[in-house]
Coordinates of C-alpha atoms and ligand atoms in Angstrom, one line a residue:
M1 CA 3.7 21.1 -22.7
I2 CA 8.1 20.9 -22.6
D3 CA 8.5 16.6 -23.8
R4 CA 11.7 16.0 -22.1
H5 CA 13.2 13.6 -25.6
D6 CA 11.9 11.4 -27.4
T7 CA 13.9 8.6 -28.2
T8 CA 15.9 10.2 -31.2
D9 CA 17.2 12.5 -28.5
I10 CA 19.2 9.5 -27.5
P11 CA 22.0 8.5 -29.1
G12 CA 21.5 4.4 -29.4
S13 CA 18.1 2.5 -28.9
P14 CA 16.5 0.1 -27.1
T15 CA 16.3 -2.3 -30.5
G16 CA 19.7 -3.9 -30.6
T17 CA 21.9 -3.9 -27.9
P18 CA 22.7 -7.0 -25.3
P19 CA 20.4 -6.6 -23.0
P20 CA 22.5 -6.3 -19.5
D21 CA 23.8 -8.8 -17.6
G22 CA 20.7 -10.8 -15.2
G23 CA 21.0 -10.7 -11.4
H24 CA 18.9 -10.3 -8.3
L25 CA 16.6 -7.4 -9.0
I26 CA 16.1 -4.9 -5.9
V27 CA 12.1 -6.1 -5.5
F28 CA 11.2 -2.3 -3.4
D29 CA 7.8 -1.9 -1.9
T30 CA 6.0 1.8 -1.0
T31 CA 2.1 0.9 -0.5
L32 CA 3.0 2.3 2.7
R33 CA 4.3 5.7 1.6
D34 CA 3.3 6.5 -1.9
G35 CA -0.2 3.4 -2.3
E36 CA -1.1 5.4 1.2
Q37 CA -0.9 8.6 -1.1
S38 CA -3.9 7.1 -2.6
P39 CA -6.6 9.3 -1.8
G40 CA -9.4 8.6 1.2
I41 CA -6.7 5.9 2.8
S42 CA -5.1 6.7 5.7
L43 CA -3.9 3.2 7.6
D44 CA -3.3 3.7 11.8
T45 CA 0.5 1.8 13.0
A46 CA -1.4 -1.0 13.9
E47 CA -2.4 -0.8 10.1
K48 CA 1.2 -0.6 8.4
L49 CA 2.6 -2.7 10.7
E50 CA 0.3 -5.6 9.8
I51 CA 1.1 -4.8 5.9
A52 CA 4.6 -4.6 6.4
E53 CA 5.2 -8.1 8.5
Q54 CA 3.5 -9.2 5.0
L55 CA 5.7 -7.7 2.8
A56 CA 8.2 -9.5 5.1
R57 CA 6.5 -13.2 4.5
V58 CA 6.0 -12.1 0.5
G59 CA 10.3 -11.4 0.4
V60 CA 10.5 -8.3 -0.8
D61 CA 13.9 -6.0 -0.5
Y62 CA 12.6 -2.6 0.7
I63 CA 9.9 -1.5 2.4
E64 CA 9.1 2.0 2.0
A65 CA 7.6 2.7 5.1
G66 CA 6.6 6.6 4.5
F67 CA 8.0 10.1 4.4
P68 CA 8.4 10.6 8.5
V69 CA 8.6 14.5 8.6
A70 CA 5.0 15.1 6.5
S71 CA 3.4 14.4 10.3
Q72 CA 4.0 12.5 13.5
G73 CA 1.8 10.1 13.0
D74 CA 3.8 9.5 9.6
F75 CA 6.4 9.5 12.0
E76 CA 6.0 7.3 14.8
A77 CA 4.8 5.0 11.5
V78 CA 8.2 4.3 9.9
Q79 CA 9.8 4.0 13.8
A80 CA 7.7 1.5 14.7
I81 CA 8.6 -0.3 11.4
A82 CA 12.3 0.3 12.4
R83 CA 12.5 -1.2 15.5
S84 CA 10.3 -4.5 14.5
V85 CA 9.9 -6.1 11.2
G86 CA 13.2 -4.2 10.5
T87 CA 14.7 -5.7 13.5
Q88 CA 14.1 -9.2 12.2
P89 CA 16.1 -12.1 11.1
G90 CA 16.2 -11.5 7.1
A91 CA 12.9 -9.0 7.1
P92 CA 13.8 -6.6 4.1
A93 CA 15.5 -3.4 5.2
I94 CA 13.5 -0.7 5.9
C95 CA 13.5 2.7 4.0
G96 CA 12.1 6.2 4.5
L97 CA 11.2 10.1 2.3
S98 CA 13.4 13.3 2.7
R99 CA 12.8 16.2 1.0
T100 CA 16.4 17.8 0.6
Q101 CA 16.0 19.9 3.5
L102 CA 18.8 19.5 6.6
G103 CA 15.9 18.4 8.7
D104 CA 13.9 16.5 6.8
V105 CA 16.9 14.0 6.7
D106 CA 17.9 14.1 10.3
R107 CA 13.9 13.3 11.0
C108 CA 14.5 10.6 8.3
W109 CA 17.0 8.9 10.2
A110 CA 16.0 9.8 13.6
A111 CA 12.7 7.2 12.7
L112 CA 14.8 4.6 10.9
R113 CA 17.7 4.1 13.7
D114 CA 17.1 1.3 14.5
A115 CA 16.5 -0.6 12.4
D116 CA 18.8 -3.6 11.4
R117 CA 18.9 -2.3 7.3
A118 CA 17.6 1.9 7.3
R119 CA 17.8 3.6 3.5
I120 CA 17.5 7.7 2.9
H121 CA 15.9 8.1 -0.2
V122 CA 15.9 12.2 -0.8
F123 CA 13.8 13.9 -3.5
I124 CA 13.2 17.0 -5.0
S125 CA 11.7 17.6 -8.3
T126 CA 14.0 18.2 -11.7
S127 CA 11.5 19.3 -14.2
P128 CA 10.4 23.4 -15.1
Q129 CA 7.2 22.9 -14.9
H130 CA 7.8 21.8 -10.6
M131 CA 10.8 23.7 -10.1
E132 CA 8.6 27.0 -12.1
H133 CA 5.4 25.9 -10.2
M134 CA 6.3 24.1 -6.9
L135 CA 9.9 24.8 -5.9
K136 CA 10.4 28.3 -7.0
M137 CA 14.6 27.1 -7.9
D138 CA 16.4 27.5 -10.9
E139 CA 18.6 24.6 -11.6
A140 CA 21.5 25.6 -9.4
Q141 CA 19.6 26.4 -6.6
V142 CA 17.4 22.9 -7.1
L143 CA 21.6 21.3 -8.3
A144 CA 22.9 22.3 -4.5
E145 CA 19.2 21.4 -2.7
V146 CA 20.6 18.0 -4.6
R147 CA 24.1 18.1 -3.1
S148 CA 23.6 19.2 0.8
G149 CA 20.5 17.3 0.8
V150 CA 22.3 13.5 -0.4
S151 CA 25.5 14.6 1.9
R152 CA 23.3 14.9 4.3
A153 CA 21.4 12.2 4.8
R154 CA 25.2 10.0 3.4
E155 CA 26.1 11.0 7.1
H156 CA 23.2 8.1 8.5
T157 CA 23.8 5.6 5.6
A158 CA 25.8 4.3 3.6
D159 CA 22.1 3.5 1.3
V160 CA 21.1 6.3 0.3
E161 CA 18.3 7.1 -2.6
F162 CA 18.3 9.8 -5.1
S163 CA 15.0 10.5 -6.5
P164 CA 14.3 13.4 -9.7
Q165 CA 10.6 13.9 -9.3
D166 CA 8.9 13.9 -13.0
A167 CA 12.1 13.0 -14.0
T168 CA 10.5 11.8 -18.1
R169 CA 10.1 15.6 -18.2
T170 CA 13.1 17.1 -16.7
P171 CA 15.6 17.6 -20.3
L172 CA 17.5 14.8 -20.6
D173 CA 21.1 17.0 -19.9
F174 CA 19.7 18.5 -16.7
M175 CA 19.3 15.4 -15.3
L176 CA 22.3 13.4 -16.1
E177 CA 23.4 16.7 -14.4
V178 CA 21.5 16.2 -11.3
L179 CA 22.1 11.7 -11.4
R180 CA 25.9 13.1 -11.5
T181 CA 25.6 15.5 -8.4
S182 CA 23.9 13.3 -6.7
V183 CA 26.1 9.9 -7.2
E184 CA 29.1 12.7 -6.7
A185 CA 27.4 13.0 -3.4
G186 CA 27.2 9.4 -2.2
A187 CA 23.6 8.8 -3.8
T188 CA 23.7 4.8 -3.9
T189 CA 21.0 4.0 -6.2
L190 CA 19.0 6.3 -8.6
N191 CA 15.2 6.0 -8.9
I192 CA 14.2 6.9 -12.4
P193 CA 10.2 8.5 -10.9
D194 CA 7.8 8.4 -13.6
T195 CA 6.1 10.9 -11.6
V196 CA 2.8 11.4 -14.0
G197 CA 3.6 8.2 -15.7
Y198 CA 4.0 10.1 -18.7
G199 CA 6.2 7.3 -20.0
I200 CA 5.9 5.2 -23.3
P201 CA 8.0 1.5 -22.3
W202 CA 10.2 2.1 -25.4
D203 CA 11.6 5.7 -24.4
F204 CA 11.9 4.8 -20.7
G205 CA 14.2 1.4 -21.8
A206 CA 16.2 4.2 -23.7
L207 CA 15.8 6.5 -20.6
I208 CA 17.9 3.6 -18.3
Q209 CA 20.0 2.6 -21.4
H210 CA 21.1 6.1 -22.3
I211 CA 21.7 6.8 -17.5
R212 CA 23.8 4.1 -18.1
R213 CA 26.3 4.8 -20.0
E214 CA 26.5 8.4 -19.4
V215 CA 26.4 8.7 -15.4
P216 CA 29.2 7.1 -14.0
G217 CA 30.0 5.8 -10.7
D218 CA 28.6 2.5 -7.9
Y219 CA 24.8 3.1 -8.0
L220 CA 22.1 1.3 -9.0
L221 CA 19.4 1.8 -11.4
S222 CA 16.1 1.9 -9.8
T223 CA 12.0 2.4 -11.8
H224 CA 9.3 4.0 -10.0
C225 CA 6.1 4.2 -12.5
H226 CA 2.9 6.1 -12.7
N227 CA 0.0 4.2 -14.1
D228 CA -1.4 7.8 -15.5
L229 CA -1.9 5.7 -19.3
G230 CA -2.2 2.2 -17.7
L231 CA 1.3 1.4 -18.9
A232 CA 3.2 1.8 -15.1
T233 CA 3.9 -2.2 -15.1
A234 CA 5.1 -1.8 -19.2
N235 CA 7.0 0.7 -18.0
T236 CA 8.2 -1.4 -14.9
L237 CA 9.6 -4.3 -17.3
A238 CA 11.3 -1.9 -20.1
G239 CA 13.5 -0.1 -17.6
V240 CA 14.6 -3.7 -15.9
Q241 CA 15.0 -4.5 -20.0
A242 CA 17.1 -1.4 -19.5
G243 CA 19.5 -2.3 -17.0
A244 CA 17.1 -1.5 -14.1
R245 CA 18.2 -3.5 -11.4
Q246 CA 15.2 -1.7 -8.5
V247 CA 11.4 -1.4 -9.3
E248 CA 9.4 0.3 -7.2
V249 CA 6.7 -0.9 -6.9
C250 CA 2.7 -1.0 -5.1
V251 CA 0.4 -4.1 -3.4
N252 CA -2.5 -3.7 -5.9
G253 CA -1.3 -0.8 -8.2
L254 CA -2.2 2.1 -5.1
G255 CA -1.1 4.9 -5.4
E256 CA -1.4 9.0 -5.8
R257 CA -4.4 8.9 -9.1
A258 CA -3.4 6.6 -11.1
G259 CA -1.4 4.4 -8.8
N260 CA 2.1 2.9 -9.2
A261 CA 3.3 -0.2 -10.8
A262 CA 2.3 -3.1 -9.7
L263 CA 3.5 -5.4 -7.5
E264 CA 2.1 -8.3 -8.1
E265 CA 2.1 -7.6 -11.9
V266 CA 5.5 -6.6 -11.8
V267 CA 6.8 -10.1 -10.4
M268 CA 4.2 -12.7 -12.3
A269 CA 5.6 -10.8 -15.7
L270 CA 9.2 -11.2 -14.8
R271 CA 9.0 -14.4 -13.5
I272 CA 6.7 -16.2 -16.5
R273 CA 8.2 -14.8 -19.3
A274 CA 11.6 -15.1 -17.4
D275 CA 12.5 -15.7 -21.1
Q276 CA 12.9 -12.2 -21.9
F277 CA 14.6 -10.7 -18.7
P278 CA 17.4 -14.2 -18.8
G279 CA 18.7 -14.4 -15.5
V280 CA 16.5 -11.9 -13.1
T281 CA 15.9 -13.1 -10.3
T282 CA 13.8 -12.0 -7.4
T283 CA 13.4 -13.3 -3.9
V284 CA 9.5 -12.7 -4.2
R285 CA 7.9 -16.2 -2.2
S286 CA 4.7 -15.6 -5.0
E287 CA 2.3 -18.1 -3.1
E288 CA 2.0 -15.0 -0.8
L289 CA 0.7 -12.5 -3.3
A290 CA -3.1 -13.0 -3.3
R291 CA -3.2 -12.5 0.9
V292 CA -1.0 -9.7 0.7
S293 CA -3.3 -8.0 -1.5
R294 CA -6.2 -9.3 0.2
L295 CA -5.2 -7.3 3.7
V296 CA -3.9 -4.5 1.8
A297 CA -7.3 -3.9 0.1
R298 CA -9.2 -5.0 3.0
L299 CA -6.8 -2.4 5.7
T300 CA -7.0 0.3 2.2
G301 CA -10.9 0.2 1.2
Y302 CA -10.1 0.3 -1.9
P303 CA -11.2 -3.0 -3.3
V304 CA -9.7 -5.0 -6.2
Q305 CA -11.5 -5.0 -9.5
Y306 CA -12.5 -8.4 -10.1
N307 CA -10.7 -8.3 -13.4
K308 CA -7.8 -6.8 -12.3
A309 CA -4.4 -8.8 -13.5
V310 CA -2.9 -11.8 -11.1
V311 CA -5.4 -10.8 -8.0
G312 CA -7.9 -9.9 -9.5
R313 CA -11.0 -12.4 -8.3
N314 CA -12.0 -12.9 -12.1
A315 CA -8.3 -13.5 -12.6
F316 CA -8.6 -17.1 -13.1
A317 CA -12.1 -17.9 -13.3
H318 CA -14.3 -18.8 -17.1
E319 CA -16.8 -17.7 -18.6
S320 CA -17.5 -19.2 -22.0
G321 CA -18.4 -22.7 -22.5
I322 CA -15.1 -22.8 -24.9
H323 CA -12.3 -21.7 -22.4
Q324 CA -14.4 -23.6 -19.4
H325 CA -14.0 -26.9 -21.3
G326 CA -10.5 -26.0 -22.2
V327 CA -9.4 -25.9 -19.0
L328 CA -11.2 -28.9 -17.8
A329 CA -8.9 -30.5 -20.7
D330 CA -5.9 -28.7 -19.9
R331 CA -5.5 -26.3 -17.5
S332 CA -2.5 -24.5 -20.2
T333 CA -5.1 -24.2 -22.9
Y334 CA -6.3 -20.5 -21.7
E335 CA -4.2 -20.3 -18.1
I336 CA -0.5 -19.1 -18.1
I337 CA -0.8 -18.6 -14.6
D338 CA -1.3 -21.2 -11.7
A339 CA -3.5 -19.4 -9.2
A340 CA -1.4 -21.6 -6.7
A341 CA 1.7 -20.2 -7.5
V342 CA 0.0 -16.6 -6.5
G343 CA -1.8 -17.8 -3.7
Q344 CA -5.3 -18.5 -5.5
V345 CA -6.3 -20.9 -4.9
G346 CA -10.0 -23.3 -2.1
R347 CA -9.0 -21.3 0.8
Q348 CA -9.4 -24.8 3.1
I349 CA -12.2 -25.0 6.2
V350 CA -10.1 -24.2 9.0
L351 CA -12.6 -23.9 11.8
G352 CA -16.2 -24.8 13.3
K353 CA -18.6 -24.0 15.8
H354 CA -16.8 -26.4 18.4
S355 CA -13.6 -25.3 17.4
G356 CA -11.7 -23.3 20.7
R357 CA -9.5 -21.1 22.0
H358 CA -6.1 -23.0 21.2
A359 CA -7.6 -24.0 17.6
F360 CA -8.1 -20.9 16.6
A361 CA -4.6 -19.0 17.7
D362 CA -2.9 -22.2 16.0
S363 CA -5.1 -21.9 12.6
L364 CA -4.0 -17.7 12.6
A365 CA -0.6 -18.4 13.9
K366 CA 0.1 -20.4 10.2
M367 CA -1.5 -18.0 8.5
G368 CA 1.5 -15.8 10.3
I369 CA -1.0 -13.1 11.4
S370 CA -0.1 -13.1 14.6
I371 CA -2.0 -11.3 18.1
Q372 CA -1.9 -10.9 21.3
G373 CA -3.6 -9.5 24.1
D374 CA -7.1 -8.2 23.8
G375 CA -6.7 -8.0 20.0
L376 CA -6.8 -11.6 20.2
N377 CA -10.2 -12.5 23.2
Q378 CA -11.9 -9.8 20.8
A379 CA -10.9 -11.7 17.8
F380 CA -11.6 -15.9 18.8
T381 CA -15.0 -14.0 20.7
R382 CA -16.1 -12.1 17.2
F383 CA -15.5 -16.5 15.0
K384 CA -18.0 -17.6 18.0
E385 CA -20.2 -15.1 17.0
L386 CA -19.6 -16.0 13.9
A387 CA -19.7 -20.0 13.9
D388 CA -22.8 -19.7 15.4
R389 CA -24.2 -18.5 12.1
K390 CA -21.9 -19.6 9.4
V391 CA -21.9 -23.6 9.6
E392 CA -17.5 -22.7 7.5
I393 CA -15.8 -20.4 8.6
T394 CA -12.6 -20.3 6.3
E395 CA -9.0 -18.2 5.8
D396 CA -10.7 -15.9 4.2
D397 CA -13.6 -15.0 7.3
L398 CA -10.7 -15.2 9.5
E399 CA -8.7 -12.5 8.0
A400 CA -11.0 -10.8 7.5
I401 CA -12.5 -11.0 11.8
V402 CA -8.9 -10.0 12.5
A403 CA -8.2 -7.2 9.7
E404 CA -11.8 -5.5 12.0
E405 CA -10.3 -6.7 15.0
V406 CA -7.2 -4.9 14.9
G407 CA -7.9 -1.7 13.9
H408 CA -10.4 -1.9 16.3
D409 CA -8.6 -2.8 19.6
L410 CA -6.3 0.2 17.7
V411 CA -8.4 3.2 18.6
E412 CA -9.4 2.1 22.1
G413 CA -13.1 4.0 20.6
F414 CA -16.9 3.2 20.9
L415 CA -18.6 -0.4 20.5
L416 CA -21.4 -1.8 18.6
D417 CA -23.0 -3.0 22.2
S418 CA -26.6 -3.6 20.2
L419 CA -28.7 -2.7 16.7
E420 CA -32.5 -3.7 15.9
V421 CA -33.6 -3.2 12.0
S422 CA -37.3 -3.0 11.0
G423 CA -37.4 -2.1 7.4
G424 CA -38.2 -3.3 3.9
T425 CA -40.5 -2.6 1.4
V426 CA -43.4 -1.0 3.9
G427 CA -42.6 1.3 6.7
V428 CA -39.9 3.3 7.3
P429 CA -36.2 2.4 7.9
R430 CA -36.2 2.5 11.9
A431 CA -33.0 1.8 13.5
T432 CA -31.8 1.6 17.3
V433 CA -28.2 0.8 18.1
V434 CA -26.1 1.3 21.0
V435 CA -22.7 2.1 21.9
S436 CA -20.3 1.9 24.3
R437 CA -17.8 3.5 25.2
G438 CA -14.4 3.0 28.5
G439 CA -17.7 1.3 30.2
S440 CA -20.2 3.8 29.7
K441 CA -23.4 3.8 27.2
S442 CA -25.5 5.9 25.1
E443 CA -28.9 5.0 23.4
A444 CA -29.7 6.7 19.8
T445 CA -32.9 5.7 16.9
A446 CA -33.2 6.6 14.1
D447 CA -35.1 7.2 10.7
G448 CA -33.6 6.2 7.1
N449 CA -34.1 5.8 4.0
G450 CA -32.4 2.8 4.0
M451 CA -31.7 0.0 6.9
I452 CA -28.0 0.9 6.8
D453 CA -29.2 5.0 7.2
A454 CA -30.6 4.8 9.1
A455 CA -28.4 2.2 11.3
C456 CA -25.6 5.4 10.7
V457 CA -27.9 7.7 12.3
A458 CA -29.1 6.1 14.8
I459 CA -24.5 5.9 15.4
R460 CA -23.9 9.7 15.1
Q461 CA -26.7 10.6 17.5
A462 CA -25.9 8.4 20.1
T463 CA -21.7 8.3 19.6
G464 CA -23.3 12.3 19.3
V465 CA -19.8 12.9 16.0
D466 CA -21.5 13.9 12.7
A467 CA -19.0 13.8 10.2
K468 CA -19.4 13.2 6.1
L469 CA -19.9 9.8 4.5
I470 CA -17.5 9.8 2.3
G471 CA -17.3 6.8 0.4
F472 CA -19.0 3.2 1.1
T473 CA -17.9 0.2 -0.5
V474 CA -19.2 -3.2 0.8
S475 CA -17.9 -6.8 -0.7
S476 CA -17.9 -10.1 -0.4
V477 CA -15.2 -12.6 1.9
T478 CA -16.3 -16.2 0.6
G479 CA -19.3 -17.2 -1.9
G480 CA -22.3 -18.5 -1.2
V481 CA -25.4 -16.8 1.0
D482 CA -24.0 -17.8 4.8
A483 CA -20.8 -15.2 3.0
L484 CA -19.3 -12.4 5.1
G485 CA -20.0 -9.2 3.8
D486 CA -17.2 -7.0 3.9
V487 CA -18.6 -3.7 4.6
V488 CA -15.8 -0.6 4.4
V489 CA -16.9 3.3 4.9
Q490 CA -15.3 6.2 5.1
L491 CA -15.8 9.9 6.4
E492 CA -14.8 13.3 6.8
A493 CA -14.7 15.4 9.4
G494 CA -12.8 19.3 10.4
G495 CA -10.1 18.0 8.0
A496 CA -9.6 14.3 8.9
K497 CA -10.1 11.1 6.6
V498 CA -10.7 8.1 8.0
S499 CA -11.8 4.8 7.2
G500 CA -13.3 2.0 9.5
R501 CA -14.1 -1.9 8.2
G502 CA -16.7 -4.2 9.6
V503 CA -17.6 -7.8 8.9
S504 CA -21.1 -10.3 9.4
T505 CA -22.9 -12.3 7.8
D506 CA -25.1 -9.7 8.3
V507 CA -24.7 -6.4 5.9
V508 CA -26.7 -4.0 8.3
E509 CA -24.2 -5.5 10.7
A510 CA -21.1 -5.1 9.3
S511 CA -22.0 -1.7 7.6
A512 CA -22.9 -0.5 11.0
R513 CA -20.3 -2.0 13.4
A514 CA -18.0 -0.1 10.0
Y515 CA -19.4 3.0 11.1
V516 CA -18.2 2.6 14.4
S517 CA -14.9 2.2 13.7
A518 CA -14.7 5.3 10.9
V519 CA -15.9 7.8 14.1
S520 CA -13.7 6.2 16.7
R521 CA -10.5 7.0 14.6
L522 CA -12.8 10.6 13.9
V523 CA -12.7 10.9 17.7
R524 CA -9.2 9.5 18.7
I525 CA -8.0 11.7 16.2
Q526 CA -9.9 14.7 17.5
E527 CA -7.9 13.4 21.1
R528 CA -5.1 14.3 19.4
N529 CA -4.7 17.6 18.2
D530 CA -6.4 18.4 21.9
R531 CA -3.9 17.3 23.7
R532 CA -1.5 18.7 21.3
Q533 CA -2.8 22.3 22.1
V534 CA -3.0 21.8 25.4
E535 CA 0.5 21.3 25.4
I536 CA 1.3 23.8 22.4
G537 CA -0.8 26.3 24.8
P538 CA -2.8 29.2 23.5
Ligands
KIV1 O1 5.7 9.7 -8.1 C1 7.5 10.8 -7.6 O2 7.4 11.0 -7.8 C2 7.9 9.8 -6.1 C3 9.6 10.2 -5.9 C4 8.1 10.8 -4.1 C5 10.3 9.0 -6.2 O3 6.9 9.1 -5.3
ZN2 ZN1 5.3 7.4 -7.1

């Protein structure tokens, strides 16, 4: 492996250097771009919009909404976010990722242009590994690409970010040259990606400081740290301490491979240890962090690990007697964060079986969830069914129902009309399902190695859609024996990977709903591809 440098390469070290002045720290959320690159995650436009709306409520400064040239779906999602979230008063600026090719930059701008504030993020790899094996370009060619890509982006917008991909494995002198070139071409933010999570905090901090000293111009420095060694948050904080004034983060630490620095960790570290970052402030409303974490977990199908910092369900749980005693006597004995400050509090019961449509819509509005039309009608019907089975409906339950219905409403796919299962310790598990699509119904009965398996096989037969099951997760929305089971199913067919979710007090029904929802997405992708083929012709 070619080492970029160690701290001895860099004149001066962060130790002993006075920290830069405080000031506003830009929080740049890339959950919808880098986060969506996590294996198996595939969000639809409606789901991306819902996450973007919640990110706006969280108060991030930028939403990187996607990579418009990557696919038509990505383009449409970035455009939809730019047009809706990006035009709301006080909304975050919307950003799109682009390679240096001029066509990519133009396409990126076409997706973004309707936002009130839009940024193009241009990147190219600069490490020897990437240049030799992927780009097949030499240094002069990369410099020329930087110049042309960034200049083109500047023709569209004054807000241009540039990233030398794999910066932490790039020889220092070449990286400085690349960065100077990008500033001359018009970049206003220089993002330093630790693409493969190779950085070590003091080394990464020293790198940021060195760039500040060696690259002249009017720009802002940014961090983008991956978590391959579990150091993404630590490296990000080292970058801030060294003078970076933008952090690129993902909700729940999602992202390629081991993920990116987690939004909630970086924000809370800056807040709880403000003494280490004098005067550095963000506009994040920390009380919204738990909600955005739950929403992203539900829509992506990536559950949050129980012991995840800040947003994990055990982050405020105390098991040992000594700890429990201490916390009961005074919370500060074993907790440095107030659960309420991150929205991790006992959520009030909002509705019951006698609540009407108005109260339902009103509760959703208070929770900041906007859902209208058929989606609202279906969610209300589901709520009523649930209220018959479950005495207390909490905000978490409502969020889960709405997340399922939003996904379903979007795909106009199959509906699960009925499900009947039999099984247990004696006899073969069997399921009969009735599904409908566009008014036509079909029924199938199948055996399986358990009731969930039997239900999935029956759905496969009734829908006629064959797919490989690549992921299946079950979690409970709240505690108690009548808790809602939340199931996420991931399927793969014909090169497409999709996920579907289902919630119910019965985990077999939740699984069947999730399976039907995933199948509907596959069908929609298949139909979209077929339509394109017809448009393009033989
Ligand atoms: O990790 C990375 O290098 C990236 C760039 C595109 C910024 O995600
Ligand atoms: Zn990345």
